[in-house]
Amino acid sequence: MKPVLIKNFSAPELESWVQGLGERPFRARQIYRNLYVRNVSSWGECTDLSRSFRNQLEYGSILDALAIARVDEAGDGTRKYLFRLNDGNHIESVLIPDPPRYTICISSQAGCALGCRFCLTGGLGFKRNLDTAEIVDQVCQVQRDAGPHRITNLVFMGMGEPLANYDAVLRAIRIITDPNGLAFSHRRVTLSTVGIIPNLRRLGAESPVNLAISLHAPDDTLRRELMPVSSAYPLPELMHACREYPLPPRKRITFEYILLDGVNDDKRQARELVRLLHGVRAKVNLIPFNAHAGSEFRTPSEEKVLAFQEVLQKAQLTAIIRKSRGDDISAACGQLAAIANNAPCTASLRDD
Ligand code: SAH
Ligand code: SF4
C-alpha cells in the first residue's frame, strides 16, 4: 500500500483512516495533536502511541511532505526557505520577523500559470498544484526552525495563485485555523489573489479569512496588459464581486497595487483608483516594485510613491506603503526556486 501524506487529512478523515487500521477514534486526536500542537518531526517522538502503532504509521504514512533544501537569512532577520517536494519540484516560504509579529508567507502552487508580467514566479511557468499537506507543512517546518518565536500571522503571498488551487488551499486553511490544529485565528490569515471570480465567491461563503486582491492597475486595459488573467475575469466584474463579498463587520478588503515606474504610478491613475474603489470597504497597500535583473519594469522614485499615496489619502482612502524586506537574500517569491529549477531569476515578495 502506498504511504499516505498524513497532513492531507482533515480531523474527521484522520479518524476514519485510523479506524481503518483497527485503532480507536481517539488515536486520531492524539495523532492530530502530535502533528500540529507538538509539531513532531518523527513518529518516534509520539510516545503516547504504542510502539506497534508507531511502526504502522512509520510504514503507512509520510509525516513531512517537504524537505528544507536551503535557508537564507537577510540582514533584517527575514528568513527564506527553499523546500524540495517529494517529486523534486521546489517551492519557497518566507518568515518575516517584526516583533511581536512573526509573519509567514506561504506558497500554494509550484510555479504559477497566470504569467503576470512583473512577477518572477509567473516567469517560471506552472509546475503543479500543491497538496494540502505541502501547504500545511510549510507552517510546521518553519515553526520548528523559528524555535521559540511563535508565528503569529500567515499570508498566502508566496508562489502560485491560491484560488487556482481552491480545494487544497481551503482544506489547508481549515487545518491552519482549527483550534485543535495549528490554531491561527482567521483574523491573522490573509489570502492574496488576482481574483478568480467563481472561487472568490466560494471563499466568501466558506471562510472568513482576510482577503487581499492584487489589483495593480486602475483600468482594465492596463490590467490586461500587466495581468493576462484580467481577460478572463475583467475588472468591472471583479469589482462587482468585491462589492458583494460578505465581509465581517469592521473588516475591509486589502487592494494590493505594485507601483511600476511610468506605467501605473501617475497621479491621474491614483484618481482613477479612487473612483474604482468608491463604495468598497477598502484599504490599499502600495508596493514599490521589487526590481529584479532582467525585468522590463523599474521602481518609481520615493517622491512619486508619496505623491500617489497623497492622492488616495486626500480622498479618505487608507493607503499604506509596504516596505520591502529581505532584499539582500532575494526574499522574493520565485527567486530561490528559479535558481533551483535553473530558470532565470526574477520575482519578488514583500512584507505583509
Ligand atoms: N498569486 C497571488 C498570490 C501570490 S503573489 C497574487 O498574485 O495575489 C503575492 C503578491 O506579490 C501579489 O500582490 C503580487 O502581485 C506581488 N508581487 C509579485 N511580484 C512582485 C514584485 N516584483 N514586486 C512587488 N510585488 C510583487
Ligand atoms: Fe501568479 Fe500572483 Fe505572480 Fe501573478 S503575481 S504570476 S498570479 S504568483
mmCIF file of C-alpha atoms and ligand atoms in Angstrom:
data_model
loop_
_atom_site.group_PDB
_atom_site.id
_atom_site.type_symbol
_atom_site.label_atom_id
_atom_site.label_comp_id
_atom_site.label_asym_id
_atom_site.label_seq_id
_atom_site.Cartn_x
_atom_site.Cartn_y
_atom_site.Cartn_z
ATOM 1 C CA MET A 1 0.000 0.000 0.000
ATOM 2 C CA LYS A 2 1.320 3.440 -0.945
ATOM 3 C CA PRO A 3 2.069 5.570 2.148
ATOM 4 C CA VAL A 4 -0.350 8.490 2.616
ATOM 5 C CA LEU A 5 0.631 12.110 3.202
ATOM 6 C CA ILE A 6 -0.798 12.300 6.696
ATOM 7 C CA LYS A 7 -1.160 16.108 6.692
ATOM 8 C CA ASN A 8 -3.602 15.833 3.794
ATOM 9 C CA PHE A 9 -6.271 14.551 6.216
ATOM 10 C CA SER A 10 -8.846 16.727 7.907
ATOM 11 C CA ALA A 11 -9.561 15.722 11.516
ATOM 12 C CA PRO A 12 -12.620 13.576 10.600
ATOM 13 C CA GLU A 13 -10.744 11.942 7.697
ATOM 14 C CA LEU A 14 -7.877 11.073 10.001
ATOM 15 C CA GLU A 15 -10.363 9.449 12.338
ATOM 16 C CA SER A 16 -11.740 7.186 9.592
ATOM 17 C CA TRP A 17 -8.248 6.323 8.408
ATOM 18 C CA VAL A 18 -7.145 5.384 11.906
ATOM 19 C CA GLN A 19 -10.278 3.243 12.354
ATOM 20 C CA GLY A 20 -9.438 1.536 9.072
ATOM 21 C CA LEU A 21 -6.155 0.495 10.699
ATOM 22 C CA GLY A 22 -8.149 -1.094 13.523
ATOM 23 C CA GLU A 23 -7.461 1.650 16.072
ATOM 24 C CA ARG A 24 -9.948 3.575 18.236
ATOM 25 C CA PRO A 25 -11.013 7.090 17.095
ATOM 26 C CA PHE A 26 -9.263 8.877 19.980
ATOM 27 C CA ARG A 27 -5.957 7.768 18.450
ATOM 28 C CA ALA A 28 -6.691 10.182 15.610
ATOM 29 C CA ARG A 29 -6.963 13.058 18.097
ATOM 30 C CA GLN A 30 -3.628 12.022 19.578
ATOM 31 C CA ILE A 31 -2.011 11.993 16.136
ATOM 32 C CA TYR A 32 -3.526 15.365 15.251
ATOM 33 C CA ARG A 33 -2.169 16.840 18.484
ATOM 34 C CA ASN A 34 1.285 15.420 17.795
ATOM 35 C CA LEU A 35 1.250 16.825 14.259
ATOM 36 C CA TYR A 36 0.004 20.342 14.935
ATOM 37 C CA VAL A 37 0.322 21.173 18.626
ATOM 38 C CA ARG A 38 3.542 19.317 19.370
ATOM 39 C CA ASN A 39 4.732 19.641 15.759
ATOM 40 C CA VAL A 40 6.767 16.418 15.902
ATOM 41 C CA SER A 41 9.280 15.602 13.187
ATOM 42 C CA SER A 42 9.238 11.811 13.677
ATOM 43 C CA TRP A 43 6.779 9.164 14.843
ATOM 44 C CA GLY A 44 9.335 8.112 17.444
ATOM 45 C CA GLU A 45 8.531 11.304 19.364
ATOM 46 C CA CYS A 46 4.890 10.291 19.758
ATOM 47 C CA THR A 47 5.392 8.338 22.955
ATOM 48 C CA ASP A 48 1.677 8.499 23.772
ATOM 49 C CA LEU A 49 1.150 5.986 20.934
ATOM 50 C CA SER A 50 2.080 2.324 21.305
ATOM 51 C CA ARG A 51 5.268 1.146 19.688
ATOM 52 C CA SER A 52 3.411 -1.166 17.297
ATOM 53 C CA PHE A 53 1.057 1.617 16.175
ATOM 54 C CA ARG A 54 4.048 3.942 15.653
ATOM 55 C CA ASN A 55 5.569 1.246 13.455
ATOM 56 C CA GLN A 56 2.375 1.055 11.428
ATOM 57 C CA LEU A 57 2.440 4.832 10.997
ATOM 58 C CA GLU A 58 6.091 4.756 10.005
ATOM 59 C CA TYR A 59 5.376 2.443 7.072
ATOM 60 C CA GLY A 60 1.875 3.580 6.176
ATOM 61 C CA SER A 61 2.293 7.340 6.156
ATOM 62 C CA ILE A 62 4.587 10.255 5.349
ATOM 63 C CA LEU A 63 4.924 12.783 8.145
ATOM 64 C CA ASP A 64 6.919 15.544 6.395
ATOM 65 C CA ALA A 65 5.654 16.458 2.941
ATOM 66 C CA LEU A 66 8.653 18.758 2.338
ATOM 67 C CA ALA A 67 12.383 18.826 2.950
ATOM 68 C CA ILE A 68 14.280 22.041 3.629
ATOM 69 C CA ALA A 69 16.774 22.421 0.783
ATOM 70 C CA ARG A 70 18.205 25.753 1.818
ATOM 71 C CA VAL A 71 17.654 28.628 4.275
ATOM 72 C CA ASP A 72 18.898 32.182 3.734
ATOM 73 C CA GLU A 73 18.751 34.912 6.331
ATOM 74 C CA ALA A 74 18.790 38.592 5.452
ATOM 75 C CA GLY A 75 20.366 41.392 7.473
ATOM 76 C CA ASP A 76 16.896 42.370 8.691
ATOM 77 C CA GLY A 77 16.214 38.845 10.025
ATOM 78 C CA THR A 78 13.915 37.794 7.187
ATOM 79 C CA ARG A 79 14.399 34.081 6.575
ATOM 80 C CA LYS A 80 13.729 32.492 3.263
ATOM 81 C CA TYR A 81 13.190 28.735 2.960
ATOM 82 C CA LEU A 82 13.597 26.724 -0.177
ATOM 83 C CA PHE A 83 11.681 23.439 0.127
ATOM 84 C CA ARG A 84 12.059 20.365 -2.039
ATOM 85 C CA LEU A 85 8.866 18.445 -2.733
ATOM 86 C CA ASN A 86 8.803 14.661 -2.954
ATOM 87 C CA ASP A 87 8.764 14.832 -6.761
ATOM 88 C CA GLY A 88 11.818 17.112 -6.956
ATOM 89 C CA ASN A 89 9.983 20.400 -7.539
ATOM 90 C CA HIS A 90 10.836 23.369 -5.334
ATOM 91 C CA ILE A 91 8.763 25.975 -3.532
ATOM 92 C CA GLU A 92 9.504 28.792 -1.117
ATOM 93 C CA SER A 93 8.267 30.218 2.158
ATOM 94 C CA VAL A 94 9.453 33.371 3.895
ATOM 95 C CA LEU A 95 9.409 34.214 7.601
ATOM 96 C CA ILE A 96 9.283 37.940 8.275
ATOM 97 C CA PRO A 97 10.041 38.967 11.867
ATOM 98 C CA ASP A 98 8.550 42.209 13.080
ATOM 99 C CA PRO A 99 8.267 41.506 16.830
ATOM 100 C CA PRO A 100 5.874 40.787 18.337
ATOM 101 C CA ARG A 101 4.603 39.818 14.892
ATOM 102 C CA TYR A 102 6.127 36.915 13.022
ATOM 103 C CA THR A 103 4.568 36.543 9.604
ATOM 104 C CA ILE A 104 4.950 33.505 7.393
ATOM 105 C CA CYS A 105 4.389 33.849 3.687
ATOM 106 C CA ILE A 106 3.496 30.529 2.072
ATOM 107 C CA SER A 107 3.147 29.086 -1.424
ATOM 108 C CA SER A 108 0.045 27.431 -2.851
ATOM 109 C CA GLN A 109 1.462 26.121 -6.144
ATOM 110 C CA ALA A 110 4.858 25.180 -7.583
ATOM 111 C CA GLY A 111 5.177 27.980 -10.123
ATOM 112 C CA CYS A 112 2.136 29.824 -11.453
ATOM 113 C CA ALA A 113 0.216 29.637 -14.700
ATOM 114 C CA LEU A 114 -1.022 33.225 -14.741
ATOM 115 C CA GLY A 115 2.079 34.941 -16.085
ATOM 116 C CA CYS A 116 1.786 38.447 -14.578
ATOM 117 C CA ARG A 117 4.477 40.423 -16.340
ATOM 118 C CA PHE A 118 6.113 41.910 -13.222
ATOM 119 C CA CYS A 119 6.290 38.607 -11.317
ATOM 120 C CA LEU A 120 9.209 36.197 -11.232
ATOM 121 C CA THR A 121 7.032 33.231 -10.276
ATOM 122 C CA GLY A 122 4.897 33.982 -13.307
ATOM 123 C CA GLY A 123 8.056 33.761 -15.430
ATOM 124 C CA LEU A 124 8.787 30.276 -14.059
ATOM 125 C CA GLY A 125 5.614 28.860 -15.517
ATOM 126 C CA PHE A 126 3.372 26.327 -13.837
ATOM 127 C CA LYS A 127 4.683 23.081 -12.411
ATOM 128 C CA ARG A 128 1.785 21.775 -10.327
ATOM 129 C CA ASN A 129 -0.715 22.412 -7.547
ATOM 130 C CA LEU A 130 0.420 21.754 -4.005
ATOM 131 C CA ASP A 131 -1.340 19.182 -1.853
ATOM 132 C CA THR A 132 -2.914 20.305 1.403
ATOM 133 C CA ALA A 133 -0.069 18.571 3.252
ATOM 134 C CA GLU A 134 2.536 20.547 1.307
ATOM 135 C CA ILE A 135 0.809 23.812 2.195
ATOM 136 C CA VAL A 136 0.352 22.990 5.884
ATOM 137 C CA ASP A 137 3.844 21.547 6.246
ATOM 138 C CA GLN A 138 5.425 24.885 5.272
ATOM 139 C CA VAL A 139 3.996 26.269 8.510
ATOM 140 C CA CYS A 140 5.032 23.244 10.615
ATOM 141 C CA GLN A 141 8.592 23.231 9.329
ATOM 142 C CA VAL A 142 9.184 26.978 9.513
ATOM 143 C CA GLN A 143 7.718 26.999 13.052
ATOM 144 C CA ARG A 144 10.149 24.249 14.053
ATOM 145 C CA ASP A 145 13.019 26.236 12.627
ATOM 146 C CA ALA A 146 11.848 29.524 14.197
ATOM 147 C CA GLY A 147 12.324 27.955 17.629
ATOM 148 C CA PRO A 148 10.794 29.943 20.485
ATOM 149 C CA HIS A 149 9.200 32.620 18.278
ATOM 150 C CA ARG A 150 5.583 31.727 17.596
ATOM 151 C CA ILE A 151 4.464 32.510 14.087
ATOM 152 C CA THR A 152 1.568 34.933 14.615
ATOM 153 C CA ASN A 153 0.383 35.762 11.075
ATOM 154 C CA LEU A 154 0.098 33.875 7.839
ATOM 155 C CA VAL A 155 -0.246 35.171 4.290
ATOM 156 C CA PHE A 156 -0.797 33.276 1.044
ATOM 157 C CA MET A 157 1.566 35.519 -0.897
ATOM 158 C CA GLY A 158 4.308 33.120 -1.903
ATOM 159 C CA MET A 159 4.423 31.218 -5.171
ATOM 160 C CA GLY A 160 1.215 30.492 -7.007
ATOM 161 C CA GLU A 161 -2.389 31.638 -7.167
ATOM 162 C CA PRO A 162 -4.269 30.194 -4.167
ATOM 163 C CA LEU A 163 -7.694 30.424 -5.781
ATOM 164 C CA ALA A 164 -6.425 28.374 -8.737
ATOM 165 C CA ASN A 165 -5.821 25.538 -6.231
ATOM 166 C CA TYR A 166 -9.007 26.144 -4.297
ATOM 167 C CA ASP A 167 -9.808 22.766 -2.716
ATOM 168 C CA ALA A 168 -6.324 22.063 -1.351
ATOM 169 C CA VAL A 169 -5.987 25.661 -0.119
ATOM 170 C CA LEU A 170 -9.350 25.638 1.657
ATOM 171 C CA ARG A 171 -8.548 22.330 3.339
ATOM 172 C CA ALA A 172 -5.194 23.772 4.434
ATOM 173 C CA ILE A 173 -6.928 26.883 5.827
ATOM 174 C CA ARG A 174 -9.230 24.596 7.843
ATOM 175 C CA ILE A 175 -6.245 22.841 9.467
ATOM 176 C CA ILE A 176 -4.375 26.126 9.941
ATOM 177 C CA THR A 177 -7.347 27.747 11.712
ATOM 178 C CA ASP A 178 -8.627 24.655 13.569
ATOM 179 C CA PRO A 179 -8.301 25.340 17.333
ATOM 180 C CA ASN A 180 -7.095 21.716 17.679
ATOM 181 C CA GLY A 181 -4.835 22.103 14.639
ATOM 182 C CA LEU A 182 -2.397 24.970 14.030
ATOM 183 C CA ALA A 183 -4.855 27.283 15.843
ATOM 184 C CA PHE A 184 -4.356 30.522 13.903
ATOM 185 C CA SER A 185 -7.224 32.960 14.280
ATOM 186 C CA HIS A 186 -8.924 33.739 10.945
ATOM 187 C CA ARG A 187 -8.090 37.380 11.615
ATOM 188 C CA ARG A 188 -4.413 36.549 11.241
ATOM 189 C CA VAL A 189 -4.662 34.690 7.955
ATOM 190 C CA THR A 190 -4.724 36.570 4.637
ATOM 191 C CA LEU A 191 -5.270 35.124 1.194
ATOM 192 C CA SER A 192 -3.933 37.166 -1.720
ATOM 193 C CA THR A 193 -5.494 36.614 -5.130
ATOM 194 C CA VAL A 194 -5.703 38.126 -8.576
ATOM 195 C CA GLY A 195 -9.450 37.387 -8.340
ATOM 196 C CA ILE A 196 -10.563 34.087 -9.867
ATOM 197 C CA ILE A 197 -14.174 35.229 -9.514
ATOM 198 C CA PRO A 198 -16.115 31.938 -9.077
ATOM 199 C CA ASN A 199 -13.678 30.768 -6.407
ATOM 200 C CA LEU A 200 -13.660 34.206 -4.801
ATOM 201 C CA ARG A 201 -17.388 33.799 -4.239
ATOM 202 C CA ARG A 202 -16.878 30.314 -2.829
ATOM 203 C CA LEU A 203 -14.218 31.620 -0.454
ATOM 204 C CA GLY A 204 -16.540 34.368 0.773
ATOM 205 C CA ALA A 205 -19.173 31.757 1.561
ATOM 206 C CA GLU A 206 -16.792 29.216 3.077
ATOM 207 C CA SER A 207 -14.100 31.036 5.055
ATOM 208 C CA PRO A 208 -13.765 34.326 6.947
ATOM 209 C CA VAL A 209 -10.007 34.769 6.342
ATOM 210 C CA ASN A 210 -8.790 38.233 5.288
ATOM 211 C CA LEU A 211 -8.862 38.946 1.600
ATOM 212 C CA ALA A 212 -6.237 40.802 -0.429
ATOM 213 C CA ILE A 213 -6.866 41.493 -4.106
ATOM 214 C CA SER A 214 -3.900 42.058 -6.426
ATOM 215 C CA LEU A 215 -5.149 44.989 -8.448
ATOM 216 C CA HIS A 216 -2.056 46.736 -9.866
ATOM 217 C CA ALA A 217 -3.968 48.876 -12.377
ATOM 218 C CA PRO A 218 -6.958 51.238 -12.138
ATOM 219 C CA ASP A 219 -8.404 50.286 -15.544
ATOM 220 C CA ASP A 220 -8.940 47.004 -17.349
ATOM 221 C CA THR A 221 -6.900 47.858 -20.445
ATOM 222 C CA LEU A 222 -3.718 48.331 -18.462
ATOM 223 C CA ARG A 223 -4.584 45.454 -16.126
ATOM 224 C CA ARG A 224 -4.955 43.057 -19.054
ATOM 225 C CA GLU A 225 -1.523 44.102 -20.272
ATOM 226 C CA LEU A 226 0.106 43.510 -16.897
ATOM 227 C CA MET A 227 -2.004 40.535 -15.837
ATOM 228 C CA PRO A 228 -3.356 38.360 -18.655
ATOM 229 C CA VAL A 229 -5.846 36.776 -16.197
ATOM 230 C CA SER A 230 -7.825 40.029 -16.332
ATOM 231 C CA SER A 231 -9.072 38.991 -19.791
ATOM 232 C CA ALA A 232 -10.829 36.009 -18.233
ATOM 233 C CA TYR A 233 -12.071 37.938 -15.188
ATOM 234 C CA PRO A 234 -12.493 41.571 -16.237
ATOM 235 C CA LEU A 235 -12.021 44.349 -13.718
ATOM 236 C CA PRO A 236 -15.662 45.555 -13.634
ATOM 237 C CA GLU A 237 -16.807 42.013 -12.766
ATOM 238 C CA LEU A 238 -14.083 41.670 -10.172
ATOM 239 C CA MET A 239 -15.106 44.940 -8.527
ATOM 240 C CA HIS A 240 -18.718 43.776 -8.542
ATOM 241 C CA ALA A 241 -17.685 40.561 -6.761
ATOM 242 C CA CYS A 242 -15.703 42.635 -4.223
ATOM 243 C CA ARG A 243 -18.731 44.838 -3.523
ATOM 244 C CA GLU A 244 -20.801 41.718 -2.880
ATOM 245 C CA TYR A 245 -18.132 39.986 -0.806
ATOM 246 C CA PRO A 246 -19.556 39.012 2.607
ATOM 247 C CA LEU A 247 -17.150 40.927 4.840
ATOM 248 C CA PRO A 248 -17.396 40.513 8.604
ATOM 249 C CA PRO A 249 -18.216 43.774 10.470
ATOM 250 C CA ARG A 250 -15.400 46.356 10.523
ATOM 251 C CA LYS A 251 -13.366 44.310 8.028
ATOM 252 C CA ARG A 252 -12.047 45.710 4.758
ATOM 253 C CA ILE A 253 -10.623 44.174 1.610
ATOM 254 C CA THR A 254 -6.952 44.990 1.032
ATOM 255 C CA PHE A 255 -6.122 46.020 -2.519
ATOM 256 C CA GLU A 256 -2.502 45.490 -3.484
ATOM 257 C CA TYR A 257 -1.064 47.877 -6.008
ATOM 258 C CA ILE A 258 2.521 47.430 -7.204
ATOM 259 C CA LEU A 259 3.872 50.797 -8.341
ATOM 260 C CA LEU A 260 5.706 50.446 -11.661
ATOM 261 C CA ASP A 261 7.645 53.491 -12.802
ATOM 262 C CA GLY A 262 5.907 55.323 -15.650
ATOM 263 C CA VAL A 263 3.333 52.527 -16.068
ATOM 264 C CA ASN A 264 0.700 52.838 -13.333
ATOM 265 C CA ASP A 265 2.119 55.433 -10.923
ATOM 266 C CA ASP A 266 0.708 58.665 -12.342
ATOM 267 C CA LYS A 267 -1.461 60.925 -10.175
ATOM 268 C CA ARG A 268 -4.197 60.632 -12.785
ATOM 269 C CA GLN A 269 -4.150 56.860 -12.230
ATOM 270 C CA ALA A 270 -4.318 57.422 -8.472
ATOM 271 C CA ARG A 271 -7.517 59.434 -9.011
ATOM 272 C CA GLU A 272 -8.890 56.645 -11.216
ATOM 273 C CA LEU A 273 -8.100 54.168 -8.460
ATOM 274 C CA VAL A 274 -10.073 56.307 -6.001
ATOM 275 C CA ARG A 275 -13.073 56.195 -8.352
ATOM 276 C CA LEU A 276 -12.720 52.453 -8.880
ATOM 277 C CA LEU A 277 -12.778 51.757 -5.149
ATOM 278 C CA HIS A 278 -15.649 54.111 -4.412
ATOM 279 C CA GLY A 279 -18.216 52.372 -2.202
ATOM 280 C CA VAL A 280 -15.963 49.362 -1.491
ATOM 281 C CA ARG A 281 -14.781 48.779 2.068
ATOM 282 C CA ALA A 282 -11.162 49.007 1.002
ATOM 283 C CA LYS A 283 -7.658 49.773 2.091
ATOM 284 C CA VAL A 284 -4.746 49.986 -0.306
ATOM 285 C CA ASN A 285 -1.261 48.538 0.051
ATOM 286 C CA LEU A 286 1.134 50.364 -2.218
ATOM 287 C CA ILE A 287 4.097 48.173 -3.083
ATOM 288 C CA PRO A 288 7.023 49.865 -4.807
ATOM 289 C CA PHE A 289 8.067 47.340 -7.468
ATOM 290 C CA ASN A 290 10.740 44.984 -6.191
ATOM 291 C CA ALA A 291 13.162 45.229 -9.079
ATOM 292 C CA HIS A 292 14.985 42.171 -10.370
ATOM 293 C CA ALA A 293 17.575 41.621 -13.040
ATOM 294 C CA GLY A 294 16.132 41.225 -16.495
ATOM 295 C CA SER A 295 12.839 42.909 -15.669
ATOM 296 C CA GLU A 296 11.320 45.409 -18.084
ATOM 297 C CA PHE A 297 9.973 47.472 -15.121
ATOM 298 C CA ARG A 298 11.581 49.919 -12.726
ATOM 299 C CA THR A 299 10.824 51.111 -9.205
ATOM 300 C CA PRO A 300 9.396 54.656 -9.074
ATOM 301 C CA SER A 301 11.181 57.369 -7.068
ATOM 302 C CA GLU A 302 10.110 57.849 -3.459
ATOM 303 C CA GLU A 303 8.682 61.212 -4.430
ATOM 304 C CA LYS A 304 6.318 59.620 -6.938
ATOM 305 C CA VAL A 305 5.282 56.931 -4.480
ATOM 306 C CA LEU A 306 4.449 59.569 -1.866
ATOM 307 C CA ALA A 307 2.555 61.701 -4.398
ATOM 308 C CA PHE A 308 0.455 58.655 -5.388
ATOM 309 C CA GLN A 309 -0.272 57.908 -1.740
ATOM 310 C CA GLU A 310 -1.276 61.512 -1.076
ATOM 311 C CA VAL A 311 -3.994 61.428 -3.740
ATOM 312 C CA LEU A 312 -5.536 58.357 -2.110
ATOM 313 C CA GLN A 313 -5.265 59.744 1.400
ATOM 314 C CA LYS A 314 -6.857 63.063 0.403
ATOM 315 C CA ALA A 315 -9.819 61.012 -0.839
ATOM 316 C CA GLN A 316 -10.067 59.372 2.636
ATOM 317 C CA LEU A 317 -8.735 56.073 1.330
ATOM 318 C CA THR A 318 -6.352 54.275 3.709
ATOM 319 C CA ALA A 319 -3.132 53.741 1.762
ATOM 320 C CA ILE A 320 -0.034 52.186 3.275
ATOM 321 C CA ILE A 321 3.339 51.976 1.574
ATOM 322 C CA ARG A 322 4.787 48.497 2.050
ATOM 323 C CA LYS A 323 8.462 48.330 2.740
ATOM 324 C CA SER A 324 10.483 45.666 1.073
ATOM 325 C CA ARG A 325 12.062 43.022 3.324
ATOM 326 C CA GLY A 326 14.993 40.683 2.907
ATOM 327 C CA ASP A 327 16.329 42.406 -0.222
ATOM 328 C CA ASP A 328 19.851 41.081 0.281
ATOM 329 C CA ILE A 329 18.678 37.440 0.054
ATOM 330 C CA SER A 330 16.212 37.938 -2.789
ATOM 331 C CA ALA A 331 13.369 37.236 -0.356
ATOM 332 C CA ALA A 332 11.104 37.476 -3.258
ATOM 333 C CA CYS A 333 8.841 34.725 -4.377
ATOM 334 C CA GLY A 334 10.330 32.800 -7.235
ATOM 335 C CA GLN A 335 13.966 33.734 -6.858
ATOM 336 C CA LEU A 336 15.357 30.746 -4.978
ATOM 337 C CA ALA A 337 13.131 28.300 -6.775
ATOM 338 C CA ALA A 338 14.268 29.861 -10.035
ATOM 339 C CA ILE A 339 17.848 29.057 -9.124
ATOM 340 C CA ALA A 340 16.918 25.507 -8.035
ATOM 341 C CA ASN A 341 14.992 24.893 -11.230
ATOM 342 C CA ASN A 342 17.720 26.508 -13.327
ATOM 343 C CA ALA A 343 15.361 29.152 -14.626
ATOM 344 C CA PRO A 344 16.299 32.805 -14.904
ATOM 345 C CA CYS A 345 15.693 34.721 -11.663
ATOM 346 C CA THR A 346 13.053 37.309 -11.486
ATOM 347 C CA ALA A 347 10.206 37.655 -8.883
ATOM 348 C CA SER A 348 9.981 39.198 -5.512
ATOM 349 C CA LEU A 349 7.941 39.221 -2.382
ATOM 350 C CA ARG A 350 7.468 41.673 0.347
ATOM 351 C CA ASP A 351 6.181 42.383 3.813
ATOM 352 C CA ASP A 352 2.592 41.593 4.762
HETATM 353 N N1 SAH B 1 -0.941 34.882 -6.880
HETATM 354 C C1 SAH B 1 -1.369 35.664 -5.785
HETATM 355 C C2 SAH B 1 -0.524 35.498 -4.550
HETATM 356 C C3 SAH B 1 0.966 35.448 -4.726
HETATM 357 S S1 SAH B 1 1.767 36.912 -5.285
HETATM 358 C C4 SAH B 1 -1.444 37.139 -6.186
HETATM 359 O O1 SAH B 1 -0.911 37.492 -7.230
HETATM 360 O O2 SAH B 1 -2.075 37.891 -5.442
HETATM 361 C C5 SAH B 1 1.696 37.936 -3.860
HETATM 362 C C6 SAH B 1 1.891 39.417 -4.155
HETATM 363 O O3 SAH B 1 3.250 39.703 -4.554
HETATM 364 C C7 SAH B 1 0.982 39.909 -5.264
HETATM 365 O O4 SAH B 1 0.310 41.106 -4.935
HETATM 366 C C8 SAH B 1 1.990 40.117 -6.369
HETATM 367 O O5 SAH B 1 1.491 40.963 -7.298
HETATM 368 C C9 SAH B 1 3.207 40.623 -5.620
HETATM 369 N N2 SAH B 1 4.437 40.653 -6.421
HETATM 370 C C10 SAH B 1 4.831 39.797 -7.363
HETATM 371 N N3 SAH B 1 5.988 40.213 -7.932
HETATM 372 C C11 SAH B 1 6.325 41.367 -7.317
HETATM 373 C C12 SAH B 1 7.422 42.293 -7.459
HETATM 374 N N4 SAH B 1 8.398 42.084 -8.345
HETATM 375 N N5 SAH B 1 7.449 43.384 -6.651
HETATM 376 C C13 SAH B 1 6.482 43.576 -5.726
HETATM 377 N N6 SAH B 1 5.445 42.750 -5.555
HETATM 378 C C14 SAH B 1 5.361 41.660 -6.330
HETATM 379 FE FE1 SF4 B 2 0.945 34.191 -10.287
HETATM 380 FE FE2 SF4 B 2 0.466 36.040 -8.365
HETATM 381 FE FE3 SF4 B 2 2.806 36.012 -9.730
HETATM 382 FE FE4 SF4 B 2 0.559 36.741 -10.974
HETATM 383 S S1 SF4 B 2 1.550 37.813 -9.218
HETATM 384 S S2 SF4 B 2 2.137 35.348 -11.799
HETATM 385 S S3 SF4 B 2 -0.908 35.380 -10.010
HETATM 386 S S4 SF4 B 2 2.056 34.437 -8.344
#
